[in-house]
mmCIF file of C-alpha atoms in Angstrom:
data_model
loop_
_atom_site.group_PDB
_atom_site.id
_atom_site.type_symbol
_atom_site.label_atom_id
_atom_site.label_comp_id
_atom_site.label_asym_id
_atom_site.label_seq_id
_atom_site.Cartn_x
_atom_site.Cartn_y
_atom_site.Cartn_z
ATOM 1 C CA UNK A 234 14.167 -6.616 22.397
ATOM 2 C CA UNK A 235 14.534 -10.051 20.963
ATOM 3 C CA UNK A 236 12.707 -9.733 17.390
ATOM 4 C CA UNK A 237 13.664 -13.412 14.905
ATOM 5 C CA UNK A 238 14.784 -11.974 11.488
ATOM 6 C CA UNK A 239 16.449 -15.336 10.441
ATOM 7 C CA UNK A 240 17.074 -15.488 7.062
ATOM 8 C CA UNK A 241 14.439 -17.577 5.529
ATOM 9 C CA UNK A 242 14.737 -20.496 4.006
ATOM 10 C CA UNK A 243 14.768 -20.980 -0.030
ATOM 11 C CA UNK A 244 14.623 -24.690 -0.434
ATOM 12 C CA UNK A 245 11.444 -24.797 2.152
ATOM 13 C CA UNK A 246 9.578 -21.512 2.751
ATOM 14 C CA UNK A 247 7.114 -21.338 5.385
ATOM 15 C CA UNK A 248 3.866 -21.158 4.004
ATOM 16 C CA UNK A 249 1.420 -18.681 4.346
ATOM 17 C CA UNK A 250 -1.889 -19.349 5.845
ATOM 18 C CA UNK A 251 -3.456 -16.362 7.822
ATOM 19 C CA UNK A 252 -6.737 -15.665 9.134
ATOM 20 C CA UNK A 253 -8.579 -12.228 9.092
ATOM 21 C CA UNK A 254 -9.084 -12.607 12.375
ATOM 22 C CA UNK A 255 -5.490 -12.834 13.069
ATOM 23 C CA UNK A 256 -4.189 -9.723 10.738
ATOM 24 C CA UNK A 257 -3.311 -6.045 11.173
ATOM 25 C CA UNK A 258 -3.762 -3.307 9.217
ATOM 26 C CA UNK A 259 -1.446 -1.032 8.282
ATOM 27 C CA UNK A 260 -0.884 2.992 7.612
ATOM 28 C CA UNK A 261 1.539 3.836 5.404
ATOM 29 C CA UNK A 262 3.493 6.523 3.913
ATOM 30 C CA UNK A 263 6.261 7.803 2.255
ATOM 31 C CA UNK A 264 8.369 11.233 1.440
ATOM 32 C CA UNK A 265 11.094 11.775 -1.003
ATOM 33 C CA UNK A 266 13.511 14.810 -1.961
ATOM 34 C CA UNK A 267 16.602 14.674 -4.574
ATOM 35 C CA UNK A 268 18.976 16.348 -1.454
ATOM 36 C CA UNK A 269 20.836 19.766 -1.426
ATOM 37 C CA UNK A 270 23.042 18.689 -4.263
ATOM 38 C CA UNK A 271 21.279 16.545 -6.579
ATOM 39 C CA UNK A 272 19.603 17.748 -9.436
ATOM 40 C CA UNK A 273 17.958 14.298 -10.274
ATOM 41 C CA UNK A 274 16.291 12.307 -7.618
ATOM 42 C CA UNK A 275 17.435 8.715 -8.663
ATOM 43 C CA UNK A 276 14.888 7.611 -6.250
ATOM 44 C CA UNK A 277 11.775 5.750 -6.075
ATOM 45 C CA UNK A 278 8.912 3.785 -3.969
ATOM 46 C CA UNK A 279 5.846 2.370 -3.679
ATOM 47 C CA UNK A 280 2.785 1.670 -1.657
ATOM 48 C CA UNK A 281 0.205 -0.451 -2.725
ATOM 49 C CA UNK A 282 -2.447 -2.966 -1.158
ATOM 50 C CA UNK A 283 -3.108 -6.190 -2.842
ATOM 51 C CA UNK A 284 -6.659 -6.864 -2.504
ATOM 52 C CA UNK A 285 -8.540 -10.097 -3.689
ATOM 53 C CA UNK A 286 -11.377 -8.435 -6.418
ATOM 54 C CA UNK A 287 -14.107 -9.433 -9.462
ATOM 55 C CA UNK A 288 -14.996 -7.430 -12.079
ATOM 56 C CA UNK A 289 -18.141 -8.054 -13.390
ATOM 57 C CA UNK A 290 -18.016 -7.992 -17.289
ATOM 58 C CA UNK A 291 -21.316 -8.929 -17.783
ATOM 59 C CA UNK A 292 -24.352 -10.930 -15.971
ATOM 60 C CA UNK A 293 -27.934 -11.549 -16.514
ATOM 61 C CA UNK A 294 -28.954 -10.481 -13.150
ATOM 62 C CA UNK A 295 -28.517 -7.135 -11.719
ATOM 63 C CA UNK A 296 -24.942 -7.177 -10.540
ATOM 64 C CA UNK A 297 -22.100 -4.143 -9.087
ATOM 65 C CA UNK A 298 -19.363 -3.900 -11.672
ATOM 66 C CA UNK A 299 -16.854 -4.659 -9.101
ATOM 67 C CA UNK A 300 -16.771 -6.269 -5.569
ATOM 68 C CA UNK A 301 -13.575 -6.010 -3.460
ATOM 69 C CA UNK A 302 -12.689 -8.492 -0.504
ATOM 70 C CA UNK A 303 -10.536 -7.919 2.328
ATOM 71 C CA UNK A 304 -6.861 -6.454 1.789
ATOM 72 C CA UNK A 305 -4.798 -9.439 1.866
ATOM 73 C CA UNK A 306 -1.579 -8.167 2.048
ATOM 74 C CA UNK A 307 0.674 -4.869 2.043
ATOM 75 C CA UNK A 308 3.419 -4.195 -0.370
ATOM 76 C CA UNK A 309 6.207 -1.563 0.420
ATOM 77 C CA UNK A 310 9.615 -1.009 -1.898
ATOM 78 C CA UNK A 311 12.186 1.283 -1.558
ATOM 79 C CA UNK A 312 14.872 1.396 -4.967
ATOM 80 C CA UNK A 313 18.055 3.951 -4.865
ATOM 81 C CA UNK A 314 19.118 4.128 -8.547
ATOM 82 C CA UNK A 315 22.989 3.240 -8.134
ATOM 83 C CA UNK A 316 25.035 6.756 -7.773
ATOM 84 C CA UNK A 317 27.528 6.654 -10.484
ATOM 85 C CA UNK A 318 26.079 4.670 -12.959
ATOM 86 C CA UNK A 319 24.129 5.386 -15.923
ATOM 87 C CA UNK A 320 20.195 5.820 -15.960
ATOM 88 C CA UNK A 321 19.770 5.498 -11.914
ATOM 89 C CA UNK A 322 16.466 6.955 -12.092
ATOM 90 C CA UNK A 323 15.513 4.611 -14.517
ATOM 91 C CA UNK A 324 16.900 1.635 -13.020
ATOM 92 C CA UNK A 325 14.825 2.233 -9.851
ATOM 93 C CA UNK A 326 11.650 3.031 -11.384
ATOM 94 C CA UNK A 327 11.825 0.101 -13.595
ATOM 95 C CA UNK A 328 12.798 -2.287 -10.647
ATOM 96 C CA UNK A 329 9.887 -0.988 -8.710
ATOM 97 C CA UNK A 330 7.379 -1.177 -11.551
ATOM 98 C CA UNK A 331 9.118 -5.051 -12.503
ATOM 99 C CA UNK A 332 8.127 -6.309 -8.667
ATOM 100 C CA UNK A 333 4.784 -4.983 -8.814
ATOM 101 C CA UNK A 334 4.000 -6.282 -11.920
ATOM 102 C CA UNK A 335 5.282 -9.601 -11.484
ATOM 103 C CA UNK A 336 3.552 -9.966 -7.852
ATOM 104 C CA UNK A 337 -0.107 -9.058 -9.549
ATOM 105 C CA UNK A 338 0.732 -11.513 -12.466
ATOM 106 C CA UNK A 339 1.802 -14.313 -10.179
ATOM 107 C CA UNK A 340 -1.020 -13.965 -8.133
ATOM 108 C CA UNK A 341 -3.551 -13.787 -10.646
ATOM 109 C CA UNK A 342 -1.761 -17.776 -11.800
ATOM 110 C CA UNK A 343 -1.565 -18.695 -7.713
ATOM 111 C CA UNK A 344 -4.439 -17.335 -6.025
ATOM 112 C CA UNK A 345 -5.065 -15.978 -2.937
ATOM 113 C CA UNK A 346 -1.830 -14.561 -0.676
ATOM 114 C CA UNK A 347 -2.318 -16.651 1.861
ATOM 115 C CA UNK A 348 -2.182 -19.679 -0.539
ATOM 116 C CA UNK A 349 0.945 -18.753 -1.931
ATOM 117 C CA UNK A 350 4.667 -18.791 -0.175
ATOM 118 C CA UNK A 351 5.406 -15.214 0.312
ATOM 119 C CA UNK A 352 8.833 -15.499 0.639
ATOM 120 C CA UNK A 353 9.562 -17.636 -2.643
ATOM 121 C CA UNK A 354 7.398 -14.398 -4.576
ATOM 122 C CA UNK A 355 9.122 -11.860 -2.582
ATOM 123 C CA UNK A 356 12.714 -13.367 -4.050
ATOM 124 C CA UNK A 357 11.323 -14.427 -7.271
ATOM 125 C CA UNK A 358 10.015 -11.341 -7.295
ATOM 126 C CA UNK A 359 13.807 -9.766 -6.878
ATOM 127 C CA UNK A 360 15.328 -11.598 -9.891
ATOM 128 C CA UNK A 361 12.492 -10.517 -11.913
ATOM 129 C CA UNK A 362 13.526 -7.067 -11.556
ATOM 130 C CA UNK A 363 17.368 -7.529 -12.203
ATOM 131 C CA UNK A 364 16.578 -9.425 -15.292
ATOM 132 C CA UNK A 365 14.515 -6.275 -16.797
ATOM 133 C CA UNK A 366 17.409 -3.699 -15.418
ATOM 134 C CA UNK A 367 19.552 -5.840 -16.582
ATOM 135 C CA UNK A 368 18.434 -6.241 -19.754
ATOM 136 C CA UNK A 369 17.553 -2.873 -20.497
ATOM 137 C CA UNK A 370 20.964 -1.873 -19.680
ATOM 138 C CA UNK A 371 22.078 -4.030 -22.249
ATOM 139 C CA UNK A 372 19.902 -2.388 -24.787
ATOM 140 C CA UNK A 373 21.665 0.966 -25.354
ATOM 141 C CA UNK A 374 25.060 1.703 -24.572
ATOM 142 C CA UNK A 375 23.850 4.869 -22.343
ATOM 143 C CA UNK A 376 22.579 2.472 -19.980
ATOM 144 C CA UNK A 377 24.989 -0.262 -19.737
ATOM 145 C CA UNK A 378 25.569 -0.721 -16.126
ATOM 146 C CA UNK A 379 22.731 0.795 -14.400
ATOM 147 C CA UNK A 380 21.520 -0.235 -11.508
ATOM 148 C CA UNK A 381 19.797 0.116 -8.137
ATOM 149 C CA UNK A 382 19.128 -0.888 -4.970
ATOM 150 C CA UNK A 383 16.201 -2.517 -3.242
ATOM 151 C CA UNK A 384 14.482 -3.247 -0.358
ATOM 152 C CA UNK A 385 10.516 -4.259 -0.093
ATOM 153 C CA UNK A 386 8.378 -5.690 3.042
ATOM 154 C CA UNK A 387 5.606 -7.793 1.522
ATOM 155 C CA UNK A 388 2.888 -7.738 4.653
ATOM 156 C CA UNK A 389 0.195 -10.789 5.072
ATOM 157 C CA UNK A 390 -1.754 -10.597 7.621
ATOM 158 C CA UNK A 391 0.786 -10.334 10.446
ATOM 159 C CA UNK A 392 3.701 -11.739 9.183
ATOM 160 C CA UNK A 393 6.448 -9.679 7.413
ATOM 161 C CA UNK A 394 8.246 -11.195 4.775
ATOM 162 C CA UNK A 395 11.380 -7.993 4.147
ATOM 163 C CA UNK A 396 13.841 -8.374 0.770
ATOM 164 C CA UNK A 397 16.817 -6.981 0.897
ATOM 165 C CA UNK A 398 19.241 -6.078 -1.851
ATOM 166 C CA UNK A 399 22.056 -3.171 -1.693
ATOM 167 C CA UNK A 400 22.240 -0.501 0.820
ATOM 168 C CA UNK A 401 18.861 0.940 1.542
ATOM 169 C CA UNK A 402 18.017 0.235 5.173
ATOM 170 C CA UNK A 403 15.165 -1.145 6.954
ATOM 171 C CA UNK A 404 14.603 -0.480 10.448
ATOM 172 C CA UNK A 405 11.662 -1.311 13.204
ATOM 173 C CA UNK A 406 10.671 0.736 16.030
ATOM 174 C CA UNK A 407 8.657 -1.462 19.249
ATOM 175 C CA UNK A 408 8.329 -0.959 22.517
ATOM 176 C CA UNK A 409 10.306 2.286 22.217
ATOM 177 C CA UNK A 410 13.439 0.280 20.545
ATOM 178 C CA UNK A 411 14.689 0.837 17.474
ATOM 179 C CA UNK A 412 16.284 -2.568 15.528
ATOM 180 C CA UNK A 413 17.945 -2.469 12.325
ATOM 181 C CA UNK A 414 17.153 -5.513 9.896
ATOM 182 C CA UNK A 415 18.941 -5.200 6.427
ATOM 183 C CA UNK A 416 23.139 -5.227 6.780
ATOM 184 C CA UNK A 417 24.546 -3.457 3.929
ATOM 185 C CA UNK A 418 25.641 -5.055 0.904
ATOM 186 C CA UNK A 419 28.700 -3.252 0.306
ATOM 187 C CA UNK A 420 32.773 -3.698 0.293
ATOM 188 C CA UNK A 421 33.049 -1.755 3.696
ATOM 189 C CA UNK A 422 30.346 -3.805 5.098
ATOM 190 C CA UNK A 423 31.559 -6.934 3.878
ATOM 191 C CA UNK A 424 34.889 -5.690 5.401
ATOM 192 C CA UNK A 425 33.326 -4.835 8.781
ATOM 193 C CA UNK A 426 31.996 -8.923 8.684
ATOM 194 C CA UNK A 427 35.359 -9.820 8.229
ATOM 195 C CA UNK A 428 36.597 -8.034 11.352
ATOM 196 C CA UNK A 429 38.768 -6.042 9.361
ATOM 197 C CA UNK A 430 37.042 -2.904 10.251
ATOM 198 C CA UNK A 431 35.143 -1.558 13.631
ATOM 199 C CA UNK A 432 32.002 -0.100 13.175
ATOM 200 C CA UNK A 433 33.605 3.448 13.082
ATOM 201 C CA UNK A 434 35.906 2.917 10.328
ATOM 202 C CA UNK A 435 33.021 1.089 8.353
ATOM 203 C CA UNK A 436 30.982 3.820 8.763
ATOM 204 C CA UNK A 437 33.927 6.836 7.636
ATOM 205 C CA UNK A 438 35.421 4.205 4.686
ATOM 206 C CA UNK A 439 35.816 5.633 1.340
ATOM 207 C CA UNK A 440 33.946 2.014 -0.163
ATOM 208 C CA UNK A 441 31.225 2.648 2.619
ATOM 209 C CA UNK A 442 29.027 3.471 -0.663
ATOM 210 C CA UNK A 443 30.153 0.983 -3.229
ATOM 211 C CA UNK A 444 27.271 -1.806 -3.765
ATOM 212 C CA UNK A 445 27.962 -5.454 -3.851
ATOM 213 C CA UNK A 446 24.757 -6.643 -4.250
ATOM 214 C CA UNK A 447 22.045 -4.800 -6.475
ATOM 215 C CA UNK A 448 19.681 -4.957 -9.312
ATOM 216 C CA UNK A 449 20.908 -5.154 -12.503
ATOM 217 C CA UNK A 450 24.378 -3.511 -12.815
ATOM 218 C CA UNK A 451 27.009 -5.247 -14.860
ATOM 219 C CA UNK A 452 26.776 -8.833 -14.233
ATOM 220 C CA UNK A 453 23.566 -10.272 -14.118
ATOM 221 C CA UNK A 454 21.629 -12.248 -10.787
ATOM 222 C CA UNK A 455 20.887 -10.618 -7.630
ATOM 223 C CA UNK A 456 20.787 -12.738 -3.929
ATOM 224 C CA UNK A 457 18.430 -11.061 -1.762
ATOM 225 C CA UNK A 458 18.214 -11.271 2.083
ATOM 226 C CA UNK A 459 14.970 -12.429 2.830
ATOM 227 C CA UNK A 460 13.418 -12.495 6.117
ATOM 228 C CA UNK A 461 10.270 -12.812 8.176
ATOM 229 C CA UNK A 462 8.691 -11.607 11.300
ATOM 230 C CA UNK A 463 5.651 -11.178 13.040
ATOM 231 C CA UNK A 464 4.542 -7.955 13.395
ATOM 232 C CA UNK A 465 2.695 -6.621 16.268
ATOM 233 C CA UNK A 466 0.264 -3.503 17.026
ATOM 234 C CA UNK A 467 1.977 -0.322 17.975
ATOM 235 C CA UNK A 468 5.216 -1.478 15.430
ATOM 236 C CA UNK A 469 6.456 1.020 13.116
ATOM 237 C CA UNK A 470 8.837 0.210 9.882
ATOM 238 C CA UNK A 471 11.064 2.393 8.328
ATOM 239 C CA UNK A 472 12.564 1.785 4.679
ATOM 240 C CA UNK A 473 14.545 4.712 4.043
ATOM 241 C CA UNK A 474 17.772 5.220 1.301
ATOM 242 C CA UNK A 475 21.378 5.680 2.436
ATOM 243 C CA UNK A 476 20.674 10.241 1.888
ATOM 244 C CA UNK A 477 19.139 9.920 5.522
ATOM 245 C CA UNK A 478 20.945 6.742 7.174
ATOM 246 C CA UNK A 479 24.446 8.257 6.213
ATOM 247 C CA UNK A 480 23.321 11.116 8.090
ATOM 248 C CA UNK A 481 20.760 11.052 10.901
ATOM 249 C CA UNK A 482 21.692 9.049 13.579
ATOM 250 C CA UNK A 483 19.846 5.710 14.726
ATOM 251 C CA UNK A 484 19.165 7.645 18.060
ATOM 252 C CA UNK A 485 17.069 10.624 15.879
ATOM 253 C CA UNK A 486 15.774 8.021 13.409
ATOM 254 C CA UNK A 487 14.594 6.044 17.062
ATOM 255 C CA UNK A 488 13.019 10.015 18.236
ATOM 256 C CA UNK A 489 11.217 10.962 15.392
ATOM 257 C CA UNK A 490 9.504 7.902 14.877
ATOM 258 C CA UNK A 491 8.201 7.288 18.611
ATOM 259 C CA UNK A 492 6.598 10.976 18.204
ATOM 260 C CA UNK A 493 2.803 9.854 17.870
ATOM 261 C CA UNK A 494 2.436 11.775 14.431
ATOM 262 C CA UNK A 495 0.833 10.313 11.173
ATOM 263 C CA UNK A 496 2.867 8.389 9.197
ATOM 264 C CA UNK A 497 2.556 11.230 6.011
ATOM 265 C CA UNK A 498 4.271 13.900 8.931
ATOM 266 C CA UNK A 499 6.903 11.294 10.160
ATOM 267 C CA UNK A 500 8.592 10.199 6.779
ATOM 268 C CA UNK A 501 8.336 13.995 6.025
ATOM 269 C CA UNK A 502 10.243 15.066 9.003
ATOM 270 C CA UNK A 503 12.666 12.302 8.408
ATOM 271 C CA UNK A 504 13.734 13.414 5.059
ATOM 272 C CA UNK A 505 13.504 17.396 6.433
ATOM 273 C CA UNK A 506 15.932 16.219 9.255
ATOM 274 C CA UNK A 507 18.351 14.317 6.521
ATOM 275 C CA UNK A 508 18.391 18.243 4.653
ATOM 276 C CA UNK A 509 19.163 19.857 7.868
ATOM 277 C CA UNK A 510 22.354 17.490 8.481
ATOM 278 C CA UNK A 511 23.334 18.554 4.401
ATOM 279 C CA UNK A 512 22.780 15.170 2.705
ATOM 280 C CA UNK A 513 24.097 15.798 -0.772
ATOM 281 C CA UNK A 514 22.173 12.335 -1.734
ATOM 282 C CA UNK A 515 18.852 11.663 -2.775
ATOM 283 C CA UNK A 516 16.247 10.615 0.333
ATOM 284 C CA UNK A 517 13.364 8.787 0.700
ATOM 285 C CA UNK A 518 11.621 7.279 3.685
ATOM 286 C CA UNK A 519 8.753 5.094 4.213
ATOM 287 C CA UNK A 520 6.962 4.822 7.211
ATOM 288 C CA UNK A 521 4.975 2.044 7.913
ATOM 289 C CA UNK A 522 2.594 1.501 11.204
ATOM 290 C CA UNK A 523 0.743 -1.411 12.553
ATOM 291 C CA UNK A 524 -2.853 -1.199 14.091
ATOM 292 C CA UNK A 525 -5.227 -3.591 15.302
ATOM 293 C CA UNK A 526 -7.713 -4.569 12.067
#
């Protein structure tokens, strides 16, 4: 399956012009559990649906109090506060809550999605979060250093524009295939790149888990991987945290999501099959299918 995930471009991002005709809708879901060992679960998501809307404060003529358009696009984040560090839960929930704040701000200034460049807000939308971890690590000395991961598909019309920052995976199921899309930001990753490790060793190294690239953390600026592709009917995404990649293989990650079961029942088996293989890590997964609008 060839699916183009280049990486897109900063200087000149593709613009966004979609028509309804042209979009899917999606069904979405997610399921999260703090893992046999944890007694905090560090992590956090999010589902939402940007719609265009007016509120009606007042008129002269009978009006509704609010009318709603069509859904123009999908927003899905994953965040894995940063094991080790200082406030992890907080960093992940305030990373989360930064991006979807700064999206509806932005477009409230822009206009409508397909107006703006997706991929500009999705990375804009990335160093707005670091800057408030950041900063709010700096604030009390408890803190200092937290972080988190990230990793968010912004959905317009058919086009997915993914962000990618740490270790949290992102995967897509078509045609009975299962493709991978984020790489890991981490030293044993970055040492797999380098042909310094094979996949095994990668995979069993004790830095497998050490982030290079997050939110917030000690030093501040974050350089997310953002891509785009066009999604198509029958595709299913998965965003899930390293408590069930470490764990379940890509082949049962590839089984469980082909079974035709509601999102809500698929990210809840996924995280039910990460406790069955012990996962002492938090785990959340986010399932994400594509249907004809």
């Amino acid at each position: 399956m060839n699916i183009d995930t280049s990486p897109v471009s900063q200087k000149r991002p593709a613009l966004v012009s979609i028509s309804v005709q042209e979009a899917l809708q999606t069904r979405a879901s997610a399921s999260t559990h703090p893992g046999n060992t944890r007694p905090v679960n560090e992590d956090h998501f999010l589902i939402a649906n940007i719609r265009s809307a007016i509120q009606v404060v007042q008129a002269s003529v009978r009006a509704n109090e609010h009318y709603f358009g069509h859904d123009c696009a999908s927003l899905f984040v994953v965040a894995d506060g940063m094991g080790g560090h200082a406030g992890g839960e907080r960093a992940s929930a305030l990373a989360v809550v930064s991006m979807e704040t700064f999206i509806l701000q932005s477009l409230s200034e822009l206009g409508p999605m397909r107006e703006t460049c997706a991929a500009s807000l999705l990375s804009a939308s990335f160093r707005c979060a670091d800057s408030a971890v950041f900063d709010a690590g700096r604030e009390r000395i408890s803190l200092t250093g937290m972080g988190t991961t990230m990793t968010a598909a912004l959905v317009v019309g058919n086009e997915v524009f993914l962000g990618h920052a740490g270790d949290s995976r992102a995967y897509l199921l078509r045609a009975g295939k299962l493709v991978r899309l984020t790489s890991d930001h981490t030293i044993a990753s970055e040492l797999l790149g380098k042909g310094i490790l094979n996949t095994e060793e990668a995979e069993e190294h004790p830095l497998r888990n050490v982030v290079t690239n997050a939110i917030g953390g000690t030093v501040r600026g974050v350089t997310p991987d953002i891509r785009r592709f066009p999604a198509r009917v029958g595709d299913k995404l998965l965003i899930c945290t390293d408590g069930l990649s470490d764990v379940v293989s890509d082949e049962d990650l590839m089984r469980t999501l082909s079974e035709p079961n509601e999102p809500s029942l698929t990210s809840s088996r996924l995280v039910q099959a990460a406790l069955d293989a012990g996962s002492k890590d938090n785990i959340t997964a986010l399932v994400v299918e594509f249907e004809a609008a």
